[in-house]
XYZ file of C-alpha atoms in Angstrom:
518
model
C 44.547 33.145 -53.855
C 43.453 29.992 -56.068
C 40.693 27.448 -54.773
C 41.535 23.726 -55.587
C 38.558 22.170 -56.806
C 38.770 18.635 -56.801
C 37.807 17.145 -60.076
C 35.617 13.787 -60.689
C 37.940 11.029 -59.685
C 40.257 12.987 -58.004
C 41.060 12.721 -54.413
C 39.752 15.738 -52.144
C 41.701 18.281 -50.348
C 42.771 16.750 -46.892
C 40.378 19.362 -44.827
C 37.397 18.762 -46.939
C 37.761 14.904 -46.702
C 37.747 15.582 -42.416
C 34.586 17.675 -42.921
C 33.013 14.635 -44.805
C 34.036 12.355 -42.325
C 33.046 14.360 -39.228
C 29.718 14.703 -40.574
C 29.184 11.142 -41.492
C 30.268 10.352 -37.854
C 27.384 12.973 -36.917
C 24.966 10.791 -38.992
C 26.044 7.741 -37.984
C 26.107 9.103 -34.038
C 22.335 10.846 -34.316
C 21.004 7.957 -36.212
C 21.371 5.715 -33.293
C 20.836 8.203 -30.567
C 17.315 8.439 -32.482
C 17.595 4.564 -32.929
C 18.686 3.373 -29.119
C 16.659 6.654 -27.637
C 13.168 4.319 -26.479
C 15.851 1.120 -26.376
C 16.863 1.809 -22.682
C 15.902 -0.665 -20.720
C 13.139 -0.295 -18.418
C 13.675 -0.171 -13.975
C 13.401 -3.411 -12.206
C 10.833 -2.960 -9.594
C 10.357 -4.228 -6.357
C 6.832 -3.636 -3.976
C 7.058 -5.022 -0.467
C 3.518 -4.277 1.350
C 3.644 -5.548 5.211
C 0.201 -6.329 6.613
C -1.502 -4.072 8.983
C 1.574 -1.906 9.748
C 0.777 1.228 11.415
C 2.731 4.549 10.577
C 0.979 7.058 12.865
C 1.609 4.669 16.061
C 5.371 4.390 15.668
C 4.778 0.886 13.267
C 8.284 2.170 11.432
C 10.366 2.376 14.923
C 11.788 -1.018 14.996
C 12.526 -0.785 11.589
C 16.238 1.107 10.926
C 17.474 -0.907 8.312
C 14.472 -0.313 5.897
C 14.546 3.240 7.118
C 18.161 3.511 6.297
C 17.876 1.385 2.564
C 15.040 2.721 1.543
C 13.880 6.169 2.735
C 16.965 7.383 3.634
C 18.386 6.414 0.099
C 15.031 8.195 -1.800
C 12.029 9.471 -0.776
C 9.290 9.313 2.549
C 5.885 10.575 2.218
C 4.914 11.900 5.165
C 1.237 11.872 4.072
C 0.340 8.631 1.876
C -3.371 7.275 2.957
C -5.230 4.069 2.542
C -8.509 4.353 0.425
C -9.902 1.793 2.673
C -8.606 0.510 5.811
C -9.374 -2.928 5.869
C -7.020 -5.537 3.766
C -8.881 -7.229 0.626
C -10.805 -4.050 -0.086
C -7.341 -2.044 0.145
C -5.327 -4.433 -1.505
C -8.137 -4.840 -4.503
C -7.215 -0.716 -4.376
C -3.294 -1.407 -4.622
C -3.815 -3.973 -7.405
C -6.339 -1.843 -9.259
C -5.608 1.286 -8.875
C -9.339 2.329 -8.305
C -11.609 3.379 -5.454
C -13.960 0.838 -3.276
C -16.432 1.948 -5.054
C -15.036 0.904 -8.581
C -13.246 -2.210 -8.197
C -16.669 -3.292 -5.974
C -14.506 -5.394 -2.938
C -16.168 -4.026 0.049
C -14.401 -6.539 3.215
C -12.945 -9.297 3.901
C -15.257 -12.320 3.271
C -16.474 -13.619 0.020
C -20.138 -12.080 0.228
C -18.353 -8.742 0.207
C -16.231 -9.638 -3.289
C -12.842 -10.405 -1.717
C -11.056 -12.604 -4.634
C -14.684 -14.134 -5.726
C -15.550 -15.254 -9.374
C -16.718 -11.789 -10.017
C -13.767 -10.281 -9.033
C -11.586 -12.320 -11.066
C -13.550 -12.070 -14.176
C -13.726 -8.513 -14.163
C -11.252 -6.394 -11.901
C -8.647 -8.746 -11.430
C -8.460 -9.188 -15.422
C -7.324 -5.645 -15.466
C -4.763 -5.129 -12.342
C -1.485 -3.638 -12.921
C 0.318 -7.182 -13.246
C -1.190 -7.750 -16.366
C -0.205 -5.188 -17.661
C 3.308 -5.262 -16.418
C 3.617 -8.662 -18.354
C 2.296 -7.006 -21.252
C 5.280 -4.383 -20.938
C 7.766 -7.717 -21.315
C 8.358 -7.608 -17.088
C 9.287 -10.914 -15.240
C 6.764 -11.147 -12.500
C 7.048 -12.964 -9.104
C 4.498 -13.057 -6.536
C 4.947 -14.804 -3.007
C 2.840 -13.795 0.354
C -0.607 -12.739 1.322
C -3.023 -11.709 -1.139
C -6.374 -11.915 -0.989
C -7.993 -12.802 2.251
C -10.352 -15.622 0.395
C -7.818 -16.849 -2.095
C -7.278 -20.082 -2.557
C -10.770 -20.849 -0.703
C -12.898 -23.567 -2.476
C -15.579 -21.212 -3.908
C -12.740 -18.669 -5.639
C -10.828 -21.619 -7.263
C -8.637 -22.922 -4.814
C -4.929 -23.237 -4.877
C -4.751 -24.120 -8.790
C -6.175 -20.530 -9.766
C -3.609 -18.175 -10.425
C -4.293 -14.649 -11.497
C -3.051 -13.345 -14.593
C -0.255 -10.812 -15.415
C 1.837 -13.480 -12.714
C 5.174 -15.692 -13.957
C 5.910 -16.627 -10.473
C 3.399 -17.343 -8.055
C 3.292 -18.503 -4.291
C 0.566 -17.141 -3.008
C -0.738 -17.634 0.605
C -4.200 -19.726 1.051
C -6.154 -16.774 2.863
C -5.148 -15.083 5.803
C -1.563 -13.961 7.240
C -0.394 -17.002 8.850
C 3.515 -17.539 9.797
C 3.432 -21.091 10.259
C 0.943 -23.654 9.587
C -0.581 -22.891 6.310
C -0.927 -23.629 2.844
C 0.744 -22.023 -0.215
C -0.798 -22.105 -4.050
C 2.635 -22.416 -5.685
C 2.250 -22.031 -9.234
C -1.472 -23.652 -8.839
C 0.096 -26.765 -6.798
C -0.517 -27.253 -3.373
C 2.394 -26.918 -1.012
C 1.701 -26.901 2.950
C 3.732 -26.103 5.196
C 4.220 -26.658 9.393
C 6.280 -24.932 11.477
C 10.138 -25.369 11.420
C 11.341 -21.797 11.637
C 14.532 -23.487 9.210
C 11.777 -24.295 6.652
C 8.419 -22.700 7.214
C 8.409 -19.247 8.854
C 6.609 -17.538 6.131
C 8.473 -13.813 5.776
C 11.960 -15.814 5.360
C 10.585 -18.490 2.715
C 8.895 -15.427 0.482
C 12.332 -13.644 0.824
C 14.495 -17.146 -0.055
C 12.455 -17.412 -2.943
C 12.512 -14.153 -4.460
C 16.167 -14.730 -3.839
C 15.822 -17.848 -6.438
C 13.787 -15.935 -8.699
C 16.863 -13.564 -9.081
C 19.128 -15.780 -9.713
C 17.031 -17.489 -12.291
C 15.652 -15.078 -14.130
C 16.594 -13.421 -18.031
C 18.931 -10.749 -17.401
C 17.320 -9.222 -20.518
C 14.309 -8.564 -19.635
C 13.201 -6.391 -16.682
C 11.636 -7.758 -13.383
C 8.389 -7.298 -10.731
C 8.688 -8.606 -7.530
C 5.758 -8.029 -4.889
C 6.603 -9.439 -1.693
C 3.789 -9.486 1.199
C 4.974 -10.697 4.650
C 2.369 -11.730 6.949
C 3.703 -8.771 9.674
C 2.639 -7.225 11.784
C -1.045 -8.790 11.651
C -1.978 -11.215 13.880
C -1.206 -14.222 15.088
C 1.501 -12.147 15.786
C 4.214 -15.166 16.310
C 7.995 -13.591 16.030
C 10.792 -15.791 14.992
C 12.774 -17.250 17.527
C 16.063 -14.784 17.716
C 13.529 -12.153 17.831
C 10.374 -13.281 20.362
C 12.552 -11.617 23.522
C 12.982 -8.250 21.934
C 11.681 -4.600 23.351
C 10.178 -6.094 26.521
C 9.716 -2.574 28.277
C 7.982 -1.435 25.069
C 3.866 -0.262 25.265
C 1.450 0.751 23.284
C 1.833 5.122 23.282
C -0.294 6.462 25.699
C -0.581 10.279 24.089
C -3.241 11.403 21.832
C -6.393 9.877 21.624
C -5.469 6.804 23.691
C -8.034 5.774 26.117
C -10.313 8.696 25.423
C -14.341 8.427 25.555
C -15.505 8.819 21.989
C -17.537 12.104 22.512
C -19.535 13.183 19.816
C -18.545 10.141 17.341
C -20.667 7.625 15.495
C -22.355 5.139 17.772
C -19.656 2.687 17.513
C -16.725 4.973 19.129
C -19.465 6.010 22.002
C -19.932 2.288 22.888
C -16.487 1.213 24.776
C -16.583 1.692 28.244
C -13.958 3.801 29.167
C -11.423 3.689 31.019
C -10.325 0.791 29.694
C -10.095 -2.353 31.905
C -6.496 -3.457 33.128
C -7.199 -6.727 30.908
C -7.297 -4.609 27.965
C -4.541 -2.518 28.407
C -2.324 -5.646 28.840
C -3.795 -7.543 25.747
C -3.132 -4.822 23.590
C 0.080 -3.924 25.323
C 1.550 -7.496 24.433
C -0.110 -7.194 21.177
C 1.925 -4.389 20.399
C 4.861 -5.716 21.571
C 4.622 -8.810 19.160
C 3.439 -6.489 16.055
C 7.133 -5.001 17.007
C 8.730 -8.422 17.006
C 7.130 -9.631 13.932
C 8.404 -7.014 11.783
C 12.122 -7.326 12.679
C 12.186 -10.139 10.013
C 10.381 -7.981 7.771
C 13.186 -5.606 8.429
C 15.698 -8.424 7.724
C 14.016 -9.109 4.666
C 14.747 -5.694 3.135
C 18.382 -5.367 3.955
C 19.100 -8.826 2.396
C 17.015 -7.917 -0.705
C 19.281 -4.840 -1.022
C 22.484 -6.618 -1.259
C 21.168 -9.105 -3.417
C 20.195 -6.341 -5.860
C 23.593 -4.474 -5.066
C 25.478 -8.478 -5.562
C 23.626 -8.520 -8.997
C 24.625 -5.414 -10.137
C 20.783 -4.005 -10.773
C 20.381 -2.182 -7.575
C 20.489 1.079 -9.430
C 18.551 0.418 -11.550
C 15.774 -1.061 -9.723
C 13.103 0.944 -7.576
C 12.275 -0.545 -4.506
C 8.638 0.844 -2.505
C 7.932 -0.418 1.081
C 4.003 -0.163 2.352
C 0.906 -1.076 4.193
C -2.265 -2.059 2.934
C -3.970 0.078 5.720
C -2.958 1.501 9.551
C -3.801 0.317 12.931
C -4.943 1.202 16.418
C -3.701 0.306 19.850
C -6.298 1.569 22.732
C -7.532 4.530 20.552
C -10.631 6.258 21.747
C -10.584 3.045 24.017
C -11.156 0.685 21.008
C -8.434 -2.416 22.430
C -6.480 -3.673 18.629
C -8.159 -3.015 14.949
C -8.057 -1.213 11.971
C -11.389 -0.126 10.236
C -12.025 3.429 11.363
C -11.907 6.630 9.825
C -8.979 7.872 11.838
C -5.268 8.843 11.006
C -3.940 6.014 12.839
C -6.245 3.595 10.535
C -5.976 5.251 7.243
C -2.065 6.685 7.328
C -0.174 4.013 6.294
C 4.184 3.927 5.400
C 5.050 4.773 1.845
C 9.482 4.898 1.294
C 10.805 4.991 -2.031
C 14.103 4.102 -3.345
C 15.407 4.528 -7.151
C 16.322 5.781 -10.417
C 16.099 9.265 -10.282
C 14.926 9.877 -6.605
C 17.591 12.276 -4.529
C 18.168 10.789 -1.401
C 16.832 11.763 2.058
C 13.614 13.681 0.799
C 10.817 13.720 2.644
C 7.704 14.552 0.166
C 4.152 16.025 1.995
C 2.065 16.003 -0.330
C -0.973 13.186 -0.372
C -0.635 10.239 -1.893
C -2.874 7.122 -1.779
C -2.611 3.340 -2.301
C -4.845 3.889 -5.689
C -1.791 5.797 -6.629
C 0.380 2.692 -6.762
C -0.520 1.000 -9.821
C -0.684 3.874 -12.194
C 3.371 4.912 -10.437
C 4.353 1.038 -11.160
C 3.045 1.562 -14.813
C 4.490 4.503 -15.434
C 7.821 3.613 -14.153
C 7.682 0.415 -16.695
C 7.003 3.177 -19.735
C 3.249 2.564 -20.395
C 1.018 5.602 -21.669
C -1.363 5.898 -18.999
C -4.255 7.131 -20.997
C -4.588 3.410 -22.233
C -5.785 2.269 -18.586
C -9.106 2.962 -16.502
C -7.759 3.680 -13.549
C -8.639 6.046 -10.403
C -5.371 7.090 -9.091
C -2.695 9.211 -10.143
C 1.345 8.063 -10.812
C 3.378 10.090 -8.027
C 6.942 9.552 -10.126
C 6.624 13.496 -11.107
C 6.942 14.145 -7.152
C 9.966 11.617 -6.044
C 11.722 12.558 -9.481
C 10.626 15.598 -10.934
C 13.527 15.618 -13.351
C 11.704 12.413 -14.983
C 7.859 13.433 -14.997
C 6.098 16.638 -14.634
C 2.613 16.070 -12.626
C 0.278 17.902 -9.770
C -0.255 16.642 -6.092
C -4.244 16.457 -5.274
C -5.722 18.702 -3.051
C -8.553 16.646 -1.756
C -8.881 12.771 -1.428
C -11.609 9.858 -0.923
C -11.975 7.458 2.136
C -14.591 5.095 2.299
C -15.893 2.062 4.153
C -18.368 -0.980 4.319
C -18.802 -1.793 7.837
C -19.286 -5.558 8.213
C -21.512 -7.255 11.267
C -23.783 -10.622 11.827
C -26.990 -11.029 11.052
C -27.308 -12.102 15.011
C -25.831 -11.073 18.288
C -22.372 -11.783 18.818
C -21.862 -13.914 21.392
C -19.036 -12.001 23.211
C -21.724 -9.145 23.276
C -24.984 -9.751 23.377
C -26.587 -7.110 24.796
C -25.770 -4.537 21.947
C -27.937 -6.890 19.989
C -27.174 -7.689 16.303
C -25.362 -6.170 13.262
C -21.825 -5.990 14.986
C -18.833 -7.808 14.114
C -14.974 -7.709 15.854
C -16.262 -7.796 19.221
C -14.157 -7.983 22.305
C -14.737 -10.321 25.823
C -14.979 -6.353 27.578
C -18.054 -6.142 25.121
C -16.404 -3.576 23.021
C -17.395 -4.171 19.078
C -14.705 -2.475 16.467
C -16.915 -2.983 13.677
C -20.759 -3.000 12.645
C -22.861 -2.666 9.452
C -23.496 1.113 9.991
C -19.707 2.051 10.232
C -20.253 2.125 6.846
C -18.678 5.789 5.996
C -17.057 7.936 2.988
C -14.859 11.172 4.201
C -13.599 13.642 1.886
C -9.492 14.582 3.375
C -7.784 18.304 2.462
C -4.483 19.008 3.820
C -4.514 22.402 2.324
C -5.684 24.714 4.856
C -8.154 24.390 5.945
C -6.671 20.767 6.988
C -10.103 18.730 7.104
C -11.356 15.607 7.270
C -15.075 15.544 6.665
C -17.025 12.003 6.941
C -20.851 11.220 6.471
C -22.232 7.553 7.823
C -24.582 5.851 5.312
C -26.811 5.349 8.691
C -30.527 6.106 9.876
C -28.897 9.430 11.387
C -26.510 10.326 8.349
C -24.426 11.364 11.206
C -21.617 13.430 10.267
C -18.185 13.697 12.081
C -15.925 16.942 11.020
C -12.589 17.116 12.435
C -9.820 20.401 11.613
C -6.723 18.500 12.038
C -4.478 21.560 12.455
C -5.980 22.390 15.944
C -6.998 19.124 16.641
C -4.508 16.524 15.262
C -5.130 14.060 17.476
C -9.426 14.483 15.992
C -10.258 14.645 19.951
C -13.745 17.190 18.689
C -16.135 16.916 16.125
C -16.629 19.934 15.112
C -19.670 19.638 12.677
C -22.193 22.232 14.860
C -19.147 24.826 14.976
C -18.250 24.568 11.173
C -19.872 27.334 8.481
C -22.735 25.998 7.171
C -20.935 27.201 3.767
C -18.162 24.740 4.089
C -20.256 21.922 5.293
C -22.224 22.335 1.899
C -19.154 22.540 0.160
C -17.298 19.547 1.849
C -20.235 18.042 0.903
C -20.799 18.863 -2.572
C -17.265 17.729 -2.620
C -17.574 14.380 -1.052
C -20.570 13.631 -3.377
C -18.248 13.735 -6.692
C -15.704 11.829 -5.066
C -18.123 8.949 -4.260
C -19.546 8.939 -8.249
C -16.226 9.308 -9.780
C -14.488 7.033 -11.927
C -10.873 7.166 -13.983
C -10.292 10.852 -15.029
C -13.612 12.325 -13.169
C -11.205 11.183 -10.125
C -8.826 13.554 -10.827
C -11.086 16.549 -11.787
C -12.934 15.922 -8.850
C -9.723 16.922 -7.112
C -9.357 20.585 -8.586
């Protein structure tokens, strides 16, 4: 049998000149798989964080259509926490992605840091928006953010933080109508035609804009923060009749004498006045009301995503800055406390990657959020200081491989006056949130710092930065509800440890976070 050997300048064999092709087709093929490989463009996000919206109290309930879009299309976690249950010091932890004691915001008022000079200049610089727009996102802002933003000492309406493209941002607290908005670092009030004021619809109508008018080439952040449920609590009109049989839930710890707590759960008289049960009653019934727009809010989102065409390719994460309590331990309406209902807060994902109908139990926080956002947009998270941990390795483990944290950090700065408050007197001063019934929900000593386990055993342990360092243990297996404190029954061993525990958590910053976990 002869070989044909093609000679210079003569044409190839017809099988030889198919194996050249087919492997320059290979080249050409690999060389822009390698080429287009990190060219994929990066998920459209969207964060909608509702105010004050309970999880452990049946806050979700009234809400089946963002139940339906978002968890029941990806994930729930059935055990995300609040590092701080109180707004600017939790939403400083959202925007960070640090501890209390990192990012320094301990309340709500401007002596305590919320969105003050300081703040700006040196946490704020850092937040994850920045470093979204560094990443090449469109960003758009509109809601609540900081409970002393806008205020005359923090720069008024015409600062606007960096990192934002978009920004119409509430002057300080939730409001629904009747307030002002920084838009873009103009002034824009507003009054109160539902049609043209009512504050959840005009954030959602102009993130609606925003999509329409933004560079399809680029990818986009949207954070959208209605004022529900918090208070004042005003529905909008096709909603203010709705669930008029509904109360607050009577099981658990509702209307219980606050045996063997701190001072401050001892101190409500119990049980609870017939005034009190109706106030928060009705105020429960509104929270309900208010959120029905929120609820509104997500399903037209959706199909405005869906309409564009970017819906899959978008992850969408509804939350609460922090959880709330309804007649708990006889306390009437707050948040502040150490308990599940204050610190559990909703956490649904939707998104790229994220099987639908999963509900995920491991612990996540609200530090968690930033470093997830960032690592959703591609950034190496080694480049940023942060506390938390990215939780995209447990919605999609397909996309990220990562470890759940066994133990977590919960801390506090109780606020109060320098004098008695006038609504109680007779507990003298240093108190703060206090009631006509003479029942205070917050003081300068509820100042606290818990270290949480849900591995067995499932703990909570707390210590009060007080003159009694009082200590409140609570094993939330037998005792879900946290009915005992348990500290005299504990081992001594564990209470040691716990504490030992709960001393790195306080101290830790960035990585040290996450050791301080194993």
């Amino acid at each position: 049998m002869t070989t044909s050997v093609a000679r210079p300048g003569q044409m190839k064999p017809p099988q030889t000149r198919r194996r050249g092709v087919s492997a320059a087709l290979f080249f050409v093929l690999f060389t822009c798989t390698l080429r287009c490989s990190g060219c994929e463009k990066p998920s459209n996000i969207v964060l909608i964080l509702a105010d004050d919206q309970d999880v452990y109290l049946g806050g979700m309930t009234p809400m089946k259509k963002t139940q339906a879009l978002i968890g029941d299309a990806g994930a729930t976690f059935s055990n995300a926490f609040t590092a701080t249950p109180l707004c600017c010091p939790s939403r400083s932890s959202i925007l960070t992605g640090r501890y209390p004691h990192n990012h320094a915001v301990r309340n709500n008022s401007l002596d305590g840091n919320c969105s003050s000079p300081l703040w700006q200049k040196g946490q704020e610089a850092t937040a994850f928006p920045v470093y979204l727009s560094k990443q090449q996102y469109q960003t758009f802002y509109a809601g609540k953010y900081l409970n002393q933003y806008g205020k005359k000492e923090t720069g008024g309406v015409g600062y606007v933080p960096p990192g934002w493209d978009q920004w119409h941002a509430l002057v300080g607290n939730s409001q629904y109508y009747n307030y002002t908005l920084s838009v873009n670092g103009k002034e824009e009030k507003h009054g109160d035609s539902y049609q043209k004021d009512y504050l959840t619809d005009l954030i959602l109508n102009r993130s609606l804009h925003f999509l329409d008018s933004r560079s399809p080439q680029r990818p986009f952040f949207i954070m959208l923060s209605p004022p529900a449920p918090h208070s004042p609590w005003i529905a909008a009109p096709q909603y203010e009749k709705t669930f008029p049989d509904v109360k607050a839930p009577r099981d658990g710890s509702f209307d219980k004498p606050g045996k063997d707590k701190h001072w401050l759960l001892r101190q409500p008289s119990n049980p609870m006045t017939s005034t009190s049960l109706d106030f928060l009653d009705n105020a429960y019934r509104k929270r309900w009301q208010t959120l029905l727009s929120v609820d509104d809010m997500v399903e037209t989102l959706v199909k405005k995503l869906e309409a564009l065409n970017v819906l899959n390719n978008t992850y969408i994460i509804y939350t609460s800055d922090n959880g709330y309590h309804t007649g708990q331990f006889s306390l009437p309406i707050d948040k502040r406390q150490l308990y599940e209902f204050d610190i559990r807060i909703p956490l649904m994902v939707r998104g790229p990657g994220i099987k639908p109908k999963q509900t995920l139990p491991a612990p996540v926080l609200n530090i968690d959020l930033a470093p997830t956002l960032l690592d959703i947009s591609g950034l190496n998270l080694s480049v940023v200081n942060m506390d938390g941990q990215s939780f995209l390795s447990q919605m999609a483990p397909e996309l990220r491989n990562g470890t759940a944290r066994p133990y977590f950090l919960v801390e506090y700065t109780g606020e109060g006056h320098l004098g008695p408050d006038p609504a109680c007197p007779k507990l003298g001063p240093g108190l703060s949130q206090c009631f006509p019934d003479c029942v205070c929900e917050d003081a300068y000593n509820n100042t606290y710092a818990c270290v949480r386990t849900l591995v067995e055993p499932n703990l909570q342990y707390c210590e009060f930065a007080d003159t009694e360092s009082f200590v409140e243990v609570y094993n939330l297996t037998s005792d879900p509800h946290q009915l005992e404190n348990i500290v005299k029954k504990v081992d001594p061993t564990l209470l040691q440890a716990m504490n030992q525990r709960l001393i790195k958590l306080q101290s830790c910053e960035g990585d040290s976070c996450r050791a301080a976990n194993k």
